[in-house]
Amino acid sequence: MLDARYVRENVESVRNALKKRGYEFPLVEFLAIDGKRISLLKEVEELRNRRNIVSEEIGKLKGQRADTTAQLAEMKGVSDRLKELDERLHDLESETKTFLLTIPNIPHESVPVGSDENANKEIRKWGCPRQFDFEPLNHWDIAEPLDIIDFDRAAKISGARFAIMKGMGARLERALMNFMLDTHTAKGYKEIFPPIIVNRDSMTGTGQLPKFEAELFRVADPEFYLIPTAEVPVTNIFRNEILKEEDLPVYFTAYTPCFRREAGSYGKDTRGLIRQHQFNKVELVKFVKPEESYDELEELTGNAEEILQKLDLPYRVVILCTGDLGFSSAKTYDIEVWLPGQNRYREISSCSNFEDFQARRAGIRFKREGKKGTEFVHTLNGSGLAIGRTLVAILENYQQRDGSVIVPEVLRPYAGTDLIR
RNA sequence: GGAGAGGUGGCCGAGUGGUCGAAGGCAGCCGCCUGCUAAGCGGUUGUGGGGGUAACACCCCACCCAGGGUUCGAAUCCCUGCCUCUCCGCCA
């Protein structure tokens, strides 16, 4: 969420910045509502002031058993008027809030301007795609003879875009989760295992709601949502809290299942493990001081890259252009892993700095030593990494002519074997 | 699921319709005192919004779990929700 006052005072620059991401900011409407809200607020506060003064007077007079008829008569009028204006103020406040909640974040100045993913820029590449002396297979064609993933029965149990991991498939999933968590905790991230069903306020805090309801699974009766990423519960750990300066930065890592409707992606990645309604992911989340957040983003991205380096999987890092940036993000790096079966790089991690966008929605603040007032922290997060897609990358990159798959060295203690056959 | 109790400032805890942003204690900070420490004494210590200032100061409004209601006036009364605790039942 943007700061209402900042928007009010920097209308043109806000509008131009948002234009870069293809968002037309309805400036006139906003200023009209916001202006009305403020003038009404002043009026309401004046009335409340009057009410406070007179009711105190009444209290004193009653204490002296004096006559209060005149005061009571005035107060009746004040009270009625206040009630009416208060109601209108309420409406305007929630209107302003809703308005602000649906405006995306302002891109950082270092983000390349562009309208869609074609304008994303490759920042760096790591590793060399392997040269195969045979035609490399898709991961589902590798998995089927090995009997480690069962899509058909998963469809029977649940539906399309679900998978059953079996045998070494399941073991590899577990191995990756442990390997990733161990690597990140060694780097100073504290391990978190959060709830994966959350309330509406949490979804609003990180920016999934109110705009992206269609992408979420909802539990109907008491209203809950299944998390689309651990970012949601983990970032909301500090919702409506004021942290001490000395507590920052805070680094968390969390393994969770993730649930996504994938509405509107019909026909995309219909086969295989790439796009599932349920998948596992290890996430990295940071709470930092504003002046440090861009350095922290580089570091966080590096922490995610380290997983791929240790697994010896070739990848590249791409910076998303303004038009491809997520709603809440000010700057995002995507890490894309090489998939021989698709002969292209595919997203496996997304690392973002949200600046104070989520912190303002979620009310996550900190107090500087010796300074008055509070400031919003900056929040960051990134996948470190998506486990299903990592498994895909391993199958496709480590496949052999005979259909077996070599287990990457760092994973062997976790997987209990060096070869899947 | 049934029965009951409760949610007040960083923490403990009083208040039960008017003078309450809220007694008292602890903790923190600043002074005084003391050879040092402790004790003692005095002062001070929340958040958001609006106004104001060069910047302070200062003024106003709101906040006693959240949202509604009653009332001239609500921390206090009523309703709903959330959360916590106790007992019973059930259960991984």
XYZ file of C-alpha atoms (C1' of nucleotides) in Angstrom:
513
model
C 0.000 0.000 0.000
C 1.204 3.465 -0.815
C 1.140 6.220 1.754
C -1.972 8.351 1.189
C -0.171 11.529 2.113
C 2.742 10.735 -0.159
C 0.367 10.105 -3.032
C -1.488 13.331 -2.301
C 1.710 15.350 -2.321
C 3.390 13.643 -5.272
C 0.507 12.929 -7.556
C 2.337 13.340 -10.844
C 5.443 11.364 -9.998
C 3.349 8.553 -8.545
C 1.248 8.461 -11.661
C 4.281 8.386 -13.930
C 5.974 5.668 -11.928
C 2.883 3.486 -12.027
C 2.428 4.133 -15.712
C 5.729 2.370 -16.288
C 4.198 -0.834 -15.042
C 1.138 -0.307 -17.210
C -1.098 0.880 -14.415
C -3.280 3.920 -15.005
C -3.688 5.570 -11.655
C -7.157 7.124 -11.375
C -5.747 10.291 -9.950
C -8.785 12.515 -10.184
C -11.037 10.084 -8.360
C -8.502 9.467 -5.685
C -7.892 13.128 -4.957
C -11.620 13.783 -4.883
C -12.330 11.044 -2.353
C -9.284 11.810 -0.287
C -10.026 15.535 -0.229
C -13.586 14.920 0.870
C -12.351 12.585 3.534
C -9.994 15.129 5.015
C -12.436 18.004 5.124
C -15.044 15.775 6.707
C -12.493 14.550 9.201
C -11.822 18.088 10.306
C -15.496 18.766 10.762
C -16.008 15.596 12.746
C -13.070 16.352 15.004
C -14.402 19.805 15.758
C -17.746 18.332 16.743
C -16.085 15.745 18.926
C -14.095 18.460 20.596
C -17.298 20.318 21.369
C -18.919 17.166 22.652
C -16.000 16.473 24.962
C -16.063 19.978 26.398
C -19.790 20.098 27.036
C -20.104 16.592 28.411
C -17.345 17.323 30.872
C -19.278 20.427 31.868
C -22.416 18.380 32.371
C -20.546 16.009 34.583
C -19.331 18.853 36.770
C -22.745 20.501 36.936
C -24.389 17.244 37.874
C -21.868 16.855 40.620
C -23.045 20.183 41.976
C -26.689 19.277 41.392
C -27.000 22.237 39.054
C -29.363 22.556 36.097
C -28.092 21.073 32.820
C -31.096 21.529 30.559
C -29.353 23.954 28.199
C -26.279 21.754 27.845
C -28.305 18.632 27.244
C -30.293 20.381 24.537
C -27.143 21.487 22.739
C -25.576 18.071 23.058
C -28.534 16.372 21.516
C -28.004 18.425 18.380
C -24.235 17.894 18.355
C -24.685 14.208 18.885
C -27.152 13.778 16.044
C -25.039 15.746 13.621
C -21.949 13.837 14.658
C -23.619 10.527 14.124
C -24.547 11.445 10.596
C -21.139 12.845 9.648
C -19.345 9.992 11.325
C -21.145 7.531 9.164
C -20.184 9.377 6.013
C -16.604 9.656 7.201
C -16.510 5.937 7.765
C -17.659 5.246 4.248
C -15.057 7.583 2.827
C -12.320 6.063 4.915
C -13.033 2.562 3.788
C -13.348 3.790 0.224
C -9.927 5.435 0.441
C -8.455 2.333 2.011
C -9.845 0.033 -0.638
C -8.555 2.385 -3.258
C -5.049 2.356 -1.831
C -5.108 -1.407 -1.342
C -5.620 -1.969 -5.053
C -2.788 0.276 -6.241
C 0.426 -1.625 -7.028
C 3.835 -0.734 -5.669
C 6.094 1.846 -7.287
C 8.993 0.239 -9.175
C 12.518 1.028 -8.010
C 14.513 3.335 -10.254
C 16.925 0.529 -11.149
C 14.142 -1.540 -12.709
C 14.211 -1.568 -16.511
C 11.151 -0.051 -18.132
C 9.149 -2.373 -20.346
C 5.658 -3.593 -20.981
C 6.034 -7.353 -20.634
C 8.446 -10.198 -19.975
C 10.230 -9.612 -23.257
C 11.782 -6.537 -21.692
C 13.228 -8.458 -18.769
C 17.017 -8.317 -18.703
C 19.433 -11.122 -18.095
C 21.857 -10.098 -15.347
C 24.148 -13.108 -15.163
C 24.490 -16.742 -16.082
C 25.975 -19.559 -14.069
C 27.079 -22.966 -15.316
C 26.938 -24.449 -18.792
C 24.012 -26.470 -20.083
C 25.224 -30.028 -20.516
C 25.784 -31.415 -23.999
C 23.810 -34.639 -24.383
C 24.897 -37.456 -26.646
C 21.264 -38.534 -26.802
C 17.940 -36.742 -27.013
C 17.160 -35.555 -23.451
C 13.677 -36.389 -22.220
C 11.023 -34.381 -20.445
C 10.888 -35.036 -16.725
C 7.577 -36.861 -16.980
C 9.027 -39.213 -19.528
C 11.948 -39.807 -17.221
C 9.746 -40.249 -14.161
C 7.268 -42.687 -15.610
C 9.563 -45.671 -16.238
C 11.242 -45.004 -12.885
C 7.792 -45.047 -11.266
C 8.567 -42.040 -9.067
C 5.698 -39.698 -10.054
C 2.087 -40.711 -10.708
C -0.020 -38.031 -12.373
C -2.933 -40.239 -13.453
C -3.872 -41.514 -10.044
C -3.376 -38.043 -8.560
C -5.981 -36.847 -11.057
C -8.328 -39.533 -9.803
C -7.800 -38.592 -6.176
C -7.810 -34.829 -6.610
C -7.868 -33.608 -10.199
C -5.635 -32.086 -12.823
C -2.430 -30.400 -11.697
C -1.763 -32.721 -8.804
C 0.922 -35.362 -8.466
C 1.725 -38.331 -6.299
C 5.404 -38.641 -5.511
C 6.429 -42.243 -5.040
C 9.519 -44.049 -3.844
C 12.611 -42.111 -4.794
C 10.411 -39.277 -6.052
C 9.030 -38.784 -2.579
C 12.446 -39.298 -1.050
C 13.999 -36.710 -3.340
C 11.284 -34.222 -2.453
C 12.090 -34.711 1.221
C 15.831 -34.647 0.586
C 15.585 -31.317 -1.234
C 13.530 -29.782 1.522
C 16.071 -30.766 4.161
C 19.052 -29.803 2.066
C 17.621 -26.353 1.392
C 16.652 -25.706 5.000
C 20.041 -26.866 6.260
C 21.837 -24.631 3.789
C 19.815 -21.543 4.681
C 19.867 -22.019 8.446
C 23.649 -22.307 8.191
C 23.578 -18.850 6.611
C 21.728 -17.347 9.564
C 18.101 -17.806 8.590
C 15.897 -19.004 11.415
C 13.737 -21.960 10.505
C 9.984 -21.441 10.703
C 7.196 -23.935 10.197
C 4.103 -21.762 9.991
C 0.387 -22.383 9.570
C -0.530 -22.905 5.940
C -4.138 -21.827 6.388
C -4.436 -18.126 7.148
C -7.036 -15.456 7.669
C -8.050 -12.602 5.417
C -5.962 -10.004 7.207
C -2.799 -11.950 6.514
C -3.610 -12.227 2.821
C -4.277 -8.499 2.734
C -1.063 -7.778 4.605
C 1.182 -9.264 1.951
C -0.922 -8.069 -0.980
C -2.727 -11.163 -2.272
C -6.034 -9.593 -1.257
C -8.223 -7.810 -2.094
C -7.116 -7.965 -5.714
C -6.169 -11.556 -6.368
C -8.900 -13.597 -4.752
C -9.220 -15.672 -7.931
C -5.729 -17.089 -7.513
C -6.357 -18.436 -4.032
C -8.001 -21.527 -2.605
C -10.496 -20.587 0.043
C -11.886 -22.560 2.946
C -15.518 -21.621 3.087
C -17.001 -21.998 6.496
C -14.950 -20.049 8.842
C -13.290 -17.936 6.179
C -9.701 -19.040 5.668
C -7.293 -19.207 2.773
C -4.670 -21.761 1.788
C -1.355 -20.000 1.401
C 0.031 -19.607 -2.133
C 3.504 -19.144 -0.617
C 5.137 -19.145 2.812
C 5.673 -15.430 2.281
C 2.156 -14.912 3.602
C 2.296 -16.511 7.060
C 5.963 -15.701 7.612
C 5.769 -12.014 6.695
C 2.635 -11.685 8.810
C 4.456 -12.990 11.882
C 5.144 -9.371 12.797
C 1.850 -7.892 11.619
C 0.869 -4.917 13.777
C 4.044 -5.020 15.785
C 6.758 -2.506 16.511
C 10.216 -4.073 16.418
C 13.310 -2.760 18.131
C 16.073 -1.435 15.935
C 18.498 -3.914 17.484
C 16.256 -6.820 16.423
C 16.792 -6.029 12.754
C 17.543 -7.553 10.374
C 15.417 -10.666 10.857
C 15.978 -13.611 8.515
C 13.485 -16.465 8.310
C 13.372 -19.560 6.164
C 10.341 -21.792 5.934
C 9.319 -24.946 4.187
C 5.618 -25.088 3.361
C 3.257 -26.587 0.857
C 1.808 -23.896 -1.434
C -1.601 -23.813 -3.073
C -2.525 -21.941 -6.211
C -5.655 -21.917 -8.318
C -3.718 -21.238 -11.510
C -6.870 -19.734 -12.937
C -6.204 -18.325 -16.360
C -3.267 -20.600 -17.045
C -5.320 -23.242 -18.839
C -3.232 -24.867 -21.500
C 0.044 -23.745 -19.906
C 2.326 -26.482 -18.631
C -0.539 -28.925 -18.533
C 1.821 -31.853 -18.290
C 4.348 -32.517 -15.615
C 5.338 -30.995 -12.344
C 5.969 -27.424 -13.446
C 2.570 -25.951 -12.648
C 0.668 -27.676 -9.845
C -2.190 -26.642 -7.584
C -0.141 -27.897 -4.672
C 3.626 -27.761 -4.492
C 6.382 -27.547 -1.938
C 8.688 -24.622 -1.514
C 11.359 -23.377 0.822
C 11.047 -19.643 1.228
C 13.391 -16.922 2.450
C 11.933 -13.875 4.195
C 13.708 -10.792 5.519
C 12.702 -7.820 7.644
C 15.281 -5.056 7.347
C 15.931 -1.355 7.788
C 15.025 0.712 4.730
C 18.570 1.848 3.981
C 19.742 -1.763 3.799
C 17.015 -3.381 1.778
C 18.656 -3.284 -1.653
C 21.882 -4.810 -0.383
C 19.769 -7.392 1.367
C 17.991 -8.203 -1.883
C 21.307 -8.979 -3.580
C 22.280 -11.182 -0.675
C 18.963 -12.996 -0.585
C 19.136 -13.664 -4.300
C 22.642 -15.023 -3.754
C 21.354 -17.348 -1.047
C 18.809 -18.785 -3.461
C 21.440 -19.114 -6.200
C 23.679 -21.005 -3.828
C 21.230 -23.899 -3.807
C 21.476 -24.257 -7.556
C 25.262 -23.927 -7.473
C 25.554 -26.673 -4.889
C 23.282 -28.868 -6.982
C 25.371 -27.928 -9.994
C 22.352 -26.859 -12.016
C 22.911 -24.185 -14.689
C 20.811 -21.063 -14.280
C 20.536 -17.431 -15.118
C 19.318 -14.429 -13.179
C 16.871 -12.064 -14.801
C 15.647 -8.706 -13.581
C 11.947 -8.218 -14.188
C 10.990 -5.090 -16.097
C 8.371 -2.673 -14.807
C 5.595 -4.332 -16.793
C 6.324 -7.826 -15.476
C 6.746 -6.847 -11.851
C 4.438 -8.420 -9.267
C 1.792 -6.254 -7.633
C 3.583 -5.732 -4.310
C 7.164 -5.688 -5.520
C 9.462 -2.728 -6.115
C 12.185 -4.861 -7.649
C 12.364 -8.548 -8.510
C 15.021 -10.931 -9.718
C 13.870 -14.205 -11.189
C 16.228 -17.123 -11.118
C 15.696 -19.457 -14.061
C 17.088 -22.961 -14.138
C 18.086 -24.741 -17.321
C 15.711 -27.525 -18.353
C 17.168 -29.743 -21.088
C 13.787 -31.384 -21.702
C 12.318 -28.019 -22.653
C 15.580 -26.652 -24.014
C 15.073 -23.404 -22.129
C 15.429 -21.650 -18.812
C 12.421 -21.814 -16.489
C 11.650 -19.778 -13.395
C 12.576 -21.538 -10.174
C 12.810 -18.599 -7.810
C 11.577 -15.056 -7.546
C 13.370 -12.698 -5.176
C 11.755 -9.373 -4.389
C 12.143 -6.236 -2.348
C 8.735 -4.900 -1.364
C 10.207 -1.907 0.408
C 7.549 -0.652 2.841
C 4.596 -1.722 0.681
C 3.739 -4.830 2.667
C 4.914 -3.341 5.949
C 2.444 -0.481 5.596
C -0.420 -2.862 4.835
C 0.544 -5.197 7.627
C 1.619 -2.524 10.122
C 5.158 -3.820 10.615
C 7.236 -1.027 12.109
C 10.417 -0.469 14.042
C 11.702 2.173 16.382
C 15.130 3.669 15.976
C 17.268 4.023 19.061
C 16.917 7.520 20.484
C 14.556 8.678 17.757
C 10.962 9.695 18.039
C 8.224 7.805 16.303
C 8.356 4.663 14.234
C 9.196 3.703 10.680
C 8.009 0.892 8.480
C 10.485 -1.914 7.950
C 11.283 -3.159 4.470
C 10.260 -6.724 3.700
C 11.857 -9.047 1.173
C 11.373 -12.605 0.147
C 12.442 -15.155 -2.375
C 12.035 -18.796 -3.135
C 14.961 -20.774 -2.027
C 13.753 -22.772 -3.961
C 10.583 -24.243 -5.420
C 11.109 -27.900 -4.632
C 9.023 -29.465 -7.419
C 10.761 -27.476 -10.083
C 14.141 -28.260 -8.574
C 13.247 -31.925 -8.804
C 12.316 -31.422 -12.440
C 15.667 -29.759 -13.062
C 17.532 -32.605 -11.413
C 15.699 -35.270 -13.412
C 16.264 -33.489 -16.690
C 19.850 -32.369 -16.127
C 21.094 -35.562 -14.501
C 19.316 -38.062 -16.745
C 21.305 -40.794 -18.453
C 20.842 -42.668 -21.690
C 19.696 -45.800 -19.865
C 16.864 -43.925 -18.143
C 18.520 -43.710 -14.761
C 19.176 -40.411 -12.986
C 22.313 -39.489 -11.076
C 21.694 -37.908 -7.656
C 23.646 -34.650 -7.248
C 26.477 -35.091 -4.817
C 25.256 -32.735 -2.084
C 21.946 -34.552 -2.048
C 23.290 -38.059 -1.581
C 23.432 -37.986 2.225
C 19.817 -36.892 2.179
C 18.643 -39.195 -0.589
C 20.509 -42.228 0.682
C 21.664 -43.168 -2.809
C 23.692 -41.851 -5.730
C 21.506 -43.165 -8.501
C 17.816 -43.479 -9.239
C 17.076 -46.443 -11.447
C -19.171 -30.351 21.065
C -21.161 -28.831 26.416
C -20.407 -25.511 30.986
C -17.885 -21.401 33.005
C -14.088 -17.271 33.530
C -11.499 -13.552 31.216
C -8.953 -9.999 27.467
C -6.689 -2.579 30.470
C -0.029 0.946 28.866
C 6.943 -2.691 27.890
C 5.249 -6.115 32.094
C 2.037 -6.900 36.661
C -2.451 -4.875 38.132
C -6.743 -1.237 39.895
C -10.936 1.033 37.893
C -17.116 -0.433 36.710
C -21.333 5.413 33.342
C -18.977 11.839 33.808
C -13.203 15.486 36.249
C -9.629 8.406 32.992
C -4.614 8.178 28.343
C -6.264 5.702 32.545
C -4.412 4.602 40.311
C -0.444 1.638 42.276
C 3.819 -1.461 41.431
C 7.841 -3.309 38.323
C 11.120 -2.256 34.336
C 13.474 1.830 31.415
C 15.402 6.852 31.083
C 17.018 11.740 33.463
C 18.420 14.219 37.876
C 19.518 14.553 43.363
C 21.964 11.972 47.226
C 26.324 8.488 48.090
C 33.617 7.077 48.214
C 31.257 2.962 44.712
C 26.869 -0.100 44.350
C 22.187 -0.695 46.464
C 18.386 1.804 49.016
C 15.947 6.592 49.174
C 13.939 11.165 46.844
C 12.099 14.046 42.479
C 10.901 13.945 37.375
C 9.953 11.279 32.983
C 8.632 7.105 29.583
C 2.828 4.513 24.205
C 0.705 4.647 19.028
C -1.868 6.759 14.851
C -4.240 11.007 12.520
C -5.143 16.403 11.918
C -3.275 21.391 12.808
C 1.146 24.201 14.073
C 6.727 25.395 13.824
C 12.677 26.912 10.181
C 12.961 22.968 13.660
C 11.265 22.192 18.575
C 7.296 23.588 21.648
C 2.350 23.409 21.557
C -3.077 22.455 20.327
C -7.028 19.071 18.736
C -9.025 13.974 17.596
C -8.772 8.738 18.210
C -6.978 4.251 20.650
C -8.412 0.166 27.665
C -8.888 -7.259 21.981
C -11.943 -6.005 17.152
C -16.592 -4.298 15.047
C -21.482 -2.553 15.959
C -25.256 -0.513 19.566
C -27.444 2.241 24.046
C -26.458 7.295 26.200
C -25.941 14.297 26.382
C -21.461 11.382 27.895
C -18.660 4.428 27.595
C -12.450 1.298 29.618
C -17.131 0.812 32.426
C -23.841 -1.183 29.990
C -25.780 -4.379 25.522
C -24.855 -7.411 20.871
C -21.485 -9.962 17.440
C -16.692 -11.773 16.287
C -11.659 -13.148 17.575
C -8.344 -14.835 21.222
C -6.852 -16.923 26.163
C -7.793 -19.924 30.490
C -10.579 -23.851 33.611
C -13.806 -28.232 33.819
C -16.455 -32.223 31.039
C -16.722 -35.037 26.428
C -14.133 -36.535 21.998
C -9.621 -37.038 19.410
C -4.166 -37.302 15.790
